[in-house]
Amino acid sequence: MRSVLKWIIRISLALIIAAILVGFWKREEITRLLAVNSLFDENRIVSNFSHMDGAFLHRDIPKGDTPVSPLPSGALLSMPAPYEDWVTARTVTSTLVLKDGQIVHEAYYQGTSPDDRRISWSVAKSYLSALFGILVDEGAIDSLDDPVIKYAPLLKGGAYEGATVLNVLQMSSGITFDEDYLDYDSDINRMGRVLALGGKMDDFAAGLTESFAPAGETWKYTSIDTHVVGMVARGATGRDISDLMSEKLIAPLGLEQDPLYLTDGVGVAFVLGGLNITTRDYARFGQMILQNGEWQGQQIVPADWIAASTVPSARTEPGKIGYGYQWWIPVGATPGQFMGRGIYGQYLYIDQNAGVVVVTTSADRKFREPGVTDANIDMFRQIVSATQE
């Protein structure tokens, strides 16, 4: 009996030691997985959104040697009466309004500051669209009608086999992809765990095999389409997105801080939502887009690309919000009104005719409730109207 007990004790000790060793060996992966699982917790979400580099693999995007471009102050804007209640209801962390390139309102909440590099979530898609337009103009991509597998051969044999570059730009790939952030087993959350555990996003995209419609037939918001846009850009240039973004888009803007990208385990940028930038630097990008790609006397993004990107060209449901090339067009928008939008309340709202850019970062855990997006858009329109008074 004593002999059996000794063996049980020895085996138990061996298992404990093995668990400790595995935990030590995999401590970074475990830390990132825990970070994913608690990323949106009520008592952590605000801080998490300002410190994504502390929990995830990442790389800086060098801002280059361009002097910081000025954002001069304008006449202080009197914000609409419902603004303060909206800030509280939506857990807003920062708001910045540019009118004719001048800051007329800037405020930070929930303990955040101008130095915080806030996670963009899907506003990053609009940055990738701008970069892609530069690459198209340079001739790296022959045609938007090219199949994606021409530039991303890893996708051969999967659900993206029949999709074109235009299809993925417009999120009309027809790929089956569950984007329910509240479902632990959804595709978007499985993808998040791939990211956290240091897996390969390219392999995740190549592993998708099901479609709900032929490519180009219908529109459905599908974040993994944006990753494929990134795969096309990398395949066409032989370069990674972080380097391309730094050289062609970030450095010319004259930012205050280096942005950063979250990455997968092999350093591939999480282009569909992993960009982290300060509020003022979001505003610089937005003002450049408002100015049809021109900034400080330099044409950074082709004007015709911005024009094509920001009209509702995708086959969205009639009467519903429109979509272009990774930009949203609100219901009832007039030409020149469009926005980048990310989960939990990240917005880059642009009204070219009014000369207004509105940047908002938030930690809104109720962002999916009915009417929230419409209420946000209504607030942005009220802010624009206030700038015209």
Coordinates of C-alpha atoms in Angstrom, one line a residue:
M1 CA 0.0 0.0 0.0
R2 CA 2.8 2.4 0.9
S3 CA 4.5 1.6 -2.4
V4 CA 1.4 2.5 -4.4
L5 CA 1.0 5.7 -2.4
K6 CA 4.6 6.7 -3.1
W7 CA 4.1 6.1 -6.8
I8 CA 0.9 8.3 -6.7
I9 CA 2.8 11.0 -4.9
R10 CA 5.7 10.8 -7.4
I11 CA 3.3 10.9 -10.4
S12 CA 1.4 13.9 -9.0
L13 CA 4.7 15.8 -8.3
A14 CA 5.8 15.0 -11.9
L15 CA 2.6 16.3 -13.3
I16 CA 2.8 19.5 -11.2
I17 CA 6.3 20.1 -12.3
A18 CA 5.4 19.4 -16.0
A19 CA 2.5 21.9 -15.7
I20 CA 4.8 24.5 -14.2
L21 CA 7.4 24.0 -17.0
V22 CA 4.7 24.1 -19.7
G23 CA 3.3 27.2 -18.1
F24 CA 6.7 28.9 -18.1
W25 CA 7.4 27.8 -21.7
K26 CA 4.1 29.0 -22.9
R27 CA 3.7 32.0 -20.6
E28 CA 3.5 34.6 -23.3
E29 CA 0.9 32.7 -25.2
I30 CA -1.1 32.1 -22.1
T31 CA -0.8 35.8 -21.2
R32 CA -2.1 36.9 -24.6
L33 CA -5.0 34.4 -24.5
L34 CA -6.0 35.7 -21.0
A35 CA -5.8 39.2 -22.4
V36 CA -8.2 38.3 -25.3
N37 CA -10.6 36.7 -22.8
S38 CA -10.7 39.8 -20.6
L39 CA -10.2 42.4 -23.3
F40 CA -13.7 43.8 -23.1
D41 CA -14.3 43.4 -19.4
E42 CA -16.1 46.5 -18.0
N43 CA -13.3 47.4 -15.5
R44 CA -10.5 46.8 -18.0
I45 CA -11.7 47.9 -21.4
V46 CA -10.7 51.6 -21.3
S47 CA -7.2 50.8 -20.2
N48 CA -6.9 47.8 -22.5
F49 CA -7.8 50.0 -25.6
S50 CA -4.9 52.3 -24.8
H51 CA -2.3 49.6 -24.1
M52 CA -2.8 46.9 -26.6
D53 CA 0.9 46.6 -27.1
G54 CA 1.3 45.4 -23.6
A55 CA -0.7 42.2 -24.3
F56 CA -0.3 41.4 -27.9
L57 CA 2.4 40.8 -30.5
H58 CA 3.0 44.1 -32.3
R59 CA 5.3 46.2 -34.2
D60 CA 5.7 50.0 -34.5
I61 CA 5.1 51.8 -37.8
P62 CA 7.9 54.3 -38.1
K63 CA 6.6 57.8 -38.6
G64 CA 9.8 58.9 -40.3
D65 CA 11.7 62.1 -40.2
T66 CA 8.9 64.4 -41.5
P67 CA 8.4 67.3 -39.1
V68 CA 5.1 67.1 -37.1
S69 CA 2.5 68.7 -39.2
P70 CA 0.6 71.5 -37.5
L71 CA -3.0 71.2 -36.3
P72 CA -3.8 74.9 -35.5
S73 CA -6.5 75.8 -33.0
G74 CA -9.6 77.5 -34.3
A75 CA -12.5 79.2 -32.7
L76 CA -13.9 77.0 -29.8
L77 CA -16.9 75.1 -31.0
S78 CA -20.1 75.2 -28.9
M79 CA -21.0 71.5 -28.8
P80 CA -24.7 70.4 -29.3
A81 CA -26.8 70.2 -26.2
P82 CA -27.1 66.4 -26.2
Y83 CA -23.3 66.0 -26.5
E84 CA -22.4 65.5 -22.8
D85 CA -25.1 62.9 -22.2
W86 CA -24.0 61.1 -25.4
V87 CA -20.4 61.1 -24.1
T88 CA -21.5 59.4 -20.9
A89 CA -23.9 56.9 -22.6
R90 CA -21.4 55.8 -25.2
T91 CA -18.4 55.7 -22.8
V92 CA -16.5 58.1 -25.1
T93 CA -12.8 58.3 -24.4
S94 CA -11.9 61.1 -26.8
T95 CA -13.4 63.5 -29.3
L96 CA -11.6 65.8 -31.7
V97 CA -13.3 68.1 -34.3
L98 CA -11.5 69.7 -37.1
K99 CA -13.1 72.6 -39.1
D100 CA -11.2 73.7 -42.1
G101 CA -8.1 71.9 -40.7
Q102 CA -8.3 73.7 -37.3
I103 CA -9.0 72.1 -34.0
V104 CA -12.3 73.5 -32.7
H105 CA -13.0 70.9 -30.1
E106 CA -10.7 68.4 -28.3
A107 CA -11.6 66.5 -25.2
Y108 CA -10.4 63.3 -23.4
Y109 CA -12.4 61.2 -20.9
Q110 CA -12.2 58.1 -18.7
G111 CA -8.6 58.9 -17.7
T112 CA -7.3 58.9 -21.3
S113 CA -4.9 61.5 -22.7
P114 CA -3.7 62.9 -26.1
D115 CA -0.7 60.6 -25.9
D116 CA -2.7 57.4 -25.8
R117 CA -2.4 55.3 -28.9
R118 CA -6.0 54.1 -29.0
I119 CA -7.0 50.9 -30.9
S120 CA -8.8 51.7 -34.1
W121 CA -10.5 48.4 -34.6
S122 CA -12.2 48.5 -38.0
V123 CA -11.2 52.1 -38.7
A124 CA -8.0 50.4 -39.7
K125 CA -9.8 49.1 -42.8
S126 CA -10.1 52.6 -44.1
Y127 CA -6.3 53.1 -43.7
L128 CA -5.6 50.0 -45.7
S129 CA -8.0 51.2 -48.4
A130 CA -5.9 54.4 -48.7
L131 CA -2.7 52.5 -48.9
F132 CA -4.2 50.1 -51.5
G133 CA -5.2 53.0 -53.6
I134 CA -1.6 54.2 -53.7
L135 CA -0.4 50.7 -54.8
V136 CA -3.0 50.6 -57.5
D137 CA -1.9 54.0 -58.8
E138 CA 1.7 52.8 -58.8
G139 CA 0.8 49.8 -60.9
A140 CA 1.5 47.1 -58.3
I141 CA -2.1 45.8 -58.9
D142 CA -2.9 45.3 -62.5
S143 CA -6.7 45.4 -62.2
L144 CA -9.4 45.3 -59.5
D145 CA -11.0 42.6 -61.6
D146 CA -8.0 40.3 -61.1
P147 CA -8.7 37.2 -59.0
V148 CA -7.2 37.5 -55.5
I149 CA -5.3 34.2 -56.0
K150 CA -3.2 36.0 -58.6
Y151 CA -1.5 37.8 -55.8
A152 CA -2.3 35.4 -52.9
P153 CA -1.8 31.9 -54.3
L154 CA -2.1 30.4 -50.8
L155 CA -5.8 31.0 -51.1
K156 CA -6.1 28.5 -54.1
G157 CA -8.6 25.7 -53.4
G158 CA -10.4 27.6 -50.6
A159 CA -13.5 29.7 -50.4
Y160 CA -11.6 32.7 -51.9
E161 CA -10.8 30.9 -55.2
G162 CA -13.4 32.8 -57.2
A163 CA -13.2 36.2 -55.5
T164 CA -11.7 39.2 -57.2
V165 CA -9.8 42.1 -55.7
L166 CA -12.9 44.3 -56.1
N167 CA -15.0 41.7 -54.3
V168 CA -12.8 41.8 -51.1
L169 CA -12.5 45.6 -51.2
Q170 CA -16.3 45.8 -51.2
M171 CA -16.8 42.9 -48.8
S172 CA -18.7 41.0 -51.5
S173 CA -16.7 37.8 -51.4
G174 CA -19.6 35.6 -50.4
I175 CA -17.4 33.9 -47.7
T176 CA -19.2 32.3 -44.8
F177 CA -17.7 34.1 -41.8
D178 CA -19.5 34.5 -38.4
E179 CA -18.7 38.0 -37.0
D180 CA -20.6 37.7 -33.7
Y181 CA -18.3 39.2 -31.1
L182 CA -20.5 37.9 -28.3
D183 CA -20.2 34.2 -29.4
Y184 CA -17.1 32.6 -28.1
D185 CA -17.0 30.1 -31.0
S186 CA -17.7 32.6 -33.8
D187 CA -15.2 32.9 -36.6
I188 CA -14.2 36.4 -35.5
N189 CA -13.4 35.2 -32.0
R190 CA -11.6 32.1 -33.2
M191 CA -9.5 34.4 -35.4
G192 CA -8.7 36.5 -32.2
R193 CA -7.4 33.4 -30.5
V194 CA -5.2 32.6 -33.5
L195 CA -3.8 36.1 -33.1
A196 CA -3.3 35.8 -29.4
L197 CA -1.6 32.4 -29.6
G198 CA 0.9 33.5 -32.3
G199 CA -0.7 31.6 -35.1
K200 CA -0.8 32.6 -38.8
M201 CA -3.6 34.8 -40.1
D202 CA -2.8 33.8 -43.7
D203 CA -3.4 30.1 -42.8
F204 CA -6.6 31.0 -41.1
A205 CA -7.9 32.8 -44.2
A206 CA -6.8 29.9 -46.5
G207 CA -8.6 27.5 -44.2
L208 CA -12.0 29.0 -44.9
T209 CA -13.8 26.7 -47.3
E210 CA -17.5 27.7 -47.2
S211 CA -19.5 30.3 -49.1
F212 CA -23.1 31.5 -48.7
A213 CA -23.2 33.2 -52.2
P214 CA -21.2 33.5 -55.3
A215 CA -18.5 36.2 -55.1
G216 CA -19.7 39.6 -56.2
E217 CA -23.4 38.7 -55.9
T218 CA -24.2 40.2 -52.5
W219 CA -22.7 42.3 -49.7
K220 CA -22.1 41.1 -46.2
Y221 CA -19.7 42.7 -43.7
T222 CA -16.8 40.2 -43.5
S223 CA -13.7 41.4 -41.7
I224 CA -11.5 38.5 -43.0
D225 CA -12.0 40.1 -46.5
T226 CA -9.8 42.9 -45.3
H227 CA -7.1 40.5 -44.4
V228 CA -7.2 39.2 -47.9
V229 CA -6.9 42.8 -49.2
G230 CA -3.7 42.9 -47.2
M231 CA -2.5 39.5 -48.6
V232 CA -3.0 40.9 -52.1
A233 CA -1.0 44.0 -51.3
R234 CA 1.8 42.0 -49.8
G235 CA 1.8 39.5 -52.7
A236 CA 1.8 42.3 -55.3
T237 CA 4.7 44.2 -53.8
G238 CA 6.7 41.5 -52.0
R239 CA 6.7 43.7 -48.9
D240 CA 4.9 43.7 -45.6
I241 CA 2.1 46.1 -44.8
S242 CA 3.8 47.8 -41.8
D243 CA 6.7 48.9 -44.1
L244 CA 4.4 50.0 -46.9
M245 CA 2.2 51.9 -44.5
S246 CA 5.2 53.7 -43.0
E247 CA 6.7 54.7 -46.3
K248 CA 3.7 55.6 -48.3
L249 CA 1.1 56.9 -45.9
I250 CA 2.3 57.4 -42.3
A251 CA 5.7 59.2 -42.9
P252 CA 4.2 61.8 -45.3
L253 CA 1.5 62.8 -42.7
G254 CA 4.0 64.1 -40.1
L255 CA 2.5 62.4 -37.1
E256 CA 3.2 63.0 -33.4
Q257 CA 3.9 59.4 -32.5
D258 CA 4.7 56.1 -34.2
P259 CA 1.5 54.2 -34.7
L260 CA 1.7 50.4 -34.1
Y261 CA 0.1 47.4 -35.6
L262 CA -0.9 44.2 -33.7
T263 CA 0.5 41.3 -35.5
D264 CA 0.2 37.5 -35.8
G265 CA 2.9 35.1 -34.8
V266 CA 5.0 35.7 -37.9
G267 CA 4.8 39.5 -37.9
V268 CA 1.9 39.9 -40.3
A269 CA 0.0 43.1 -39.5
F270 CA -3.6 42.7 -38.2
V271 CA -4.8 45.0 -41.0
L272 CA -8.5 44.5 -40.3
G273 CA -8.5 46.1 -36.9
G274 CA -5.0 46.2 -35.3
L275 CA -3.9 49.8 -35.9
N276 CA -3.2 51.9 -32.8
I277 CA -2.9 55.7 -33.2
T278 CA -3.3 58.9 -31.1
T279 CA -6.5 60.9 -31.5
R280 CA -4.7 63.9 -33.1
D281 CA -3.0 61.6 -35.6
Y282 CA -6.3 60.0 -36.5
A283 CA -7.4 63.5 -37.3
R284 CA -4.4 64.2 -39.5
F285 CA -5.3 61.2 -41.6
G286 CA -8.9 62.2 -41.7
Q287 CA -8.1 65.8 -42.9
M288 CA -5.8 64.4 -45.6
I289 CA -8.7 62.2 -46.8
L290 CA -11.1 65.2 -46.7
Q291 CA -8.6 67.1 -48.9
N292 CA -8.9 64.4 -51.5
G293 CA -5.5 62.9 -50.6
E294 CA -3.5 66.1 -50.5
W295 CA -1.5 67.0 -47.4
Q296 CA 1.1 69.8 -46.9
G297 CA 1.4 70.3 -50.6
Q298 CA 1.9 66.6 -51.4
Q299 CA -0.6 64.3 -53.1
I300 CA -0.4 61.2 -50.9
V301 CA -3.5 59.2 -51.9
P302 CA -4.9 59.6 -55.5
A303 CA -8.0 61.8 -55.5
D304 CA -9.8 59.5 -57.9
W305 CA -9.2 56.6 -55.5
I306 CA -10.8 58.5 -52.6
A307 CA -13.7 59.4 -54.8
A308 CA -14.2 55.8 -55.8
S309 CA -13.7 54.4 -52.3
T310 CA -16.2 56.6 -50.5
V311 CA -19.4 56.1 -52.6
P312 CA -21.8 53.3 -51.9
S313 CA -20.7 51.0 -54.7
A314 CA -21.2 47.6 -52.9
R315 CA -24.5 45.8 -53.2
T316 CA -25.9 46.6 -49.8
E317 CA -29.5 46.3 -48.9
P318 CA -31.6 49.2 -50.4
G319 CA -32.3 51.9 -47.8
K320 CA -29.6 50.7 -45.4
I321 CA -26.1 52.0 -44.7
G322 CA -23.9 51.9 -47.8
Y323 CA -20.3 50.6 -48.3
G324 CA -17.5 51.4 -50.7
Y325 CA -13.9 50.3 -50.6
Q326 CA -13.6 49.8 -46.8
W327 CA -15.5 53.0 -46.0
W328 CA -19.1 53.4 -44.8
I329 CA -21.6 55.8 -46.3
P330 CA -24.5 56.6 -43.9
V331 CA -28.1 56.5 -44.9
G332 CA -29.1 59.9 -46.4
A333 CA -25.5 61.0 -46.9
T334 CA -24.8 63.6 -49.5
P335 CA -21.7 63.2 -51.7
G336 CA -18.6 63.7 -49.6
Q337 CA -20.1 62.4 -46.3
F338 CA -18.6 59.0 -45.2
M339 CA -16.9 57.4 -42.3
G340 CA -14.6 54.7 -40.9
R341 CA -16.2 52.8 -38.1
G342 CA -14.9 50.3 -35.6
I343 CA -16.5 48.1 -32.9
Y344 CA -17.0 49.6 -29.4
G345 CA -17.5 53.1 -30.8
Q346 CA -14.5 54.1 -32.9
Y347 CA -15.3 56.6 -35.6
L348 CA -13.7 58.8 -38.2
Y349 CA -16.5 60.9 -39.7
I350 CA -15.8 63.1 -42.7
D351 CA -18.0 65.8 -44.3
Q352 CA -16.0 67.2 -47.2
N353 CA -18.5 69.9 -48.2
A354 CA -18.7 71.2 -44.6
G355 CA -14.9 70.9 -44.2
V356 CA -15.3 68.9 -41.0
V357 CA -13.6 65.8 -39.5
V358 CA -14.9 64.2 -36.3
V359 CA -12.7 61.7 -34.5
T360 CA -14.2 59.6 -31.7
T361 CA -12.7 56.8 -29.6
S362 CA -14.8 54.9 -27.2
A363 CA -15.1 51.9 -25.0
D364 CA -18.9 51.4 -25.6
R365 CA -19.8 47.9 -24.5
K366 CA -23.4 48.5 -25.7
F367 CA -22.3 49.4 -29.2
R368 CA -24.4 46.7 -30.8
E369 CA -27.7 47.7 -29.2
P370 CA -30.4 48.7 -31.7
G371 CA -30.2 52.4 -32.6
V372 CA -26.7 53.1 -31.3
T373 CA -25.1 53.5 -34.7
D374 CA -27.9 55.8 -35.8
A375 CA -27.6 57.8 -32.6
N376 CA -23.8 58.2 -33.2
I377 CA -24.3 59.3 -36.8
D378 CA -27.0 61.8 -35.7
M379 CA -24.5 63.2 -33.1
F380 CA -21.8 63.6 -35.8
R381 CA -24.3 65.4 -38.0
Q382 CA -25.3 67.7 -35.1
I383 CA -21.6 68.5 -34.6
V384 CA -21.2 69.3 -38.3
S385 CA -24.2 71.6 -38.1
A386 CA -22.8 73.4 -35.1
T387 CA -19.6 74.2 -37.1
Q388 CA -21.7 75.9 -39.7
E389 CA -23.4 78.3 -37.3

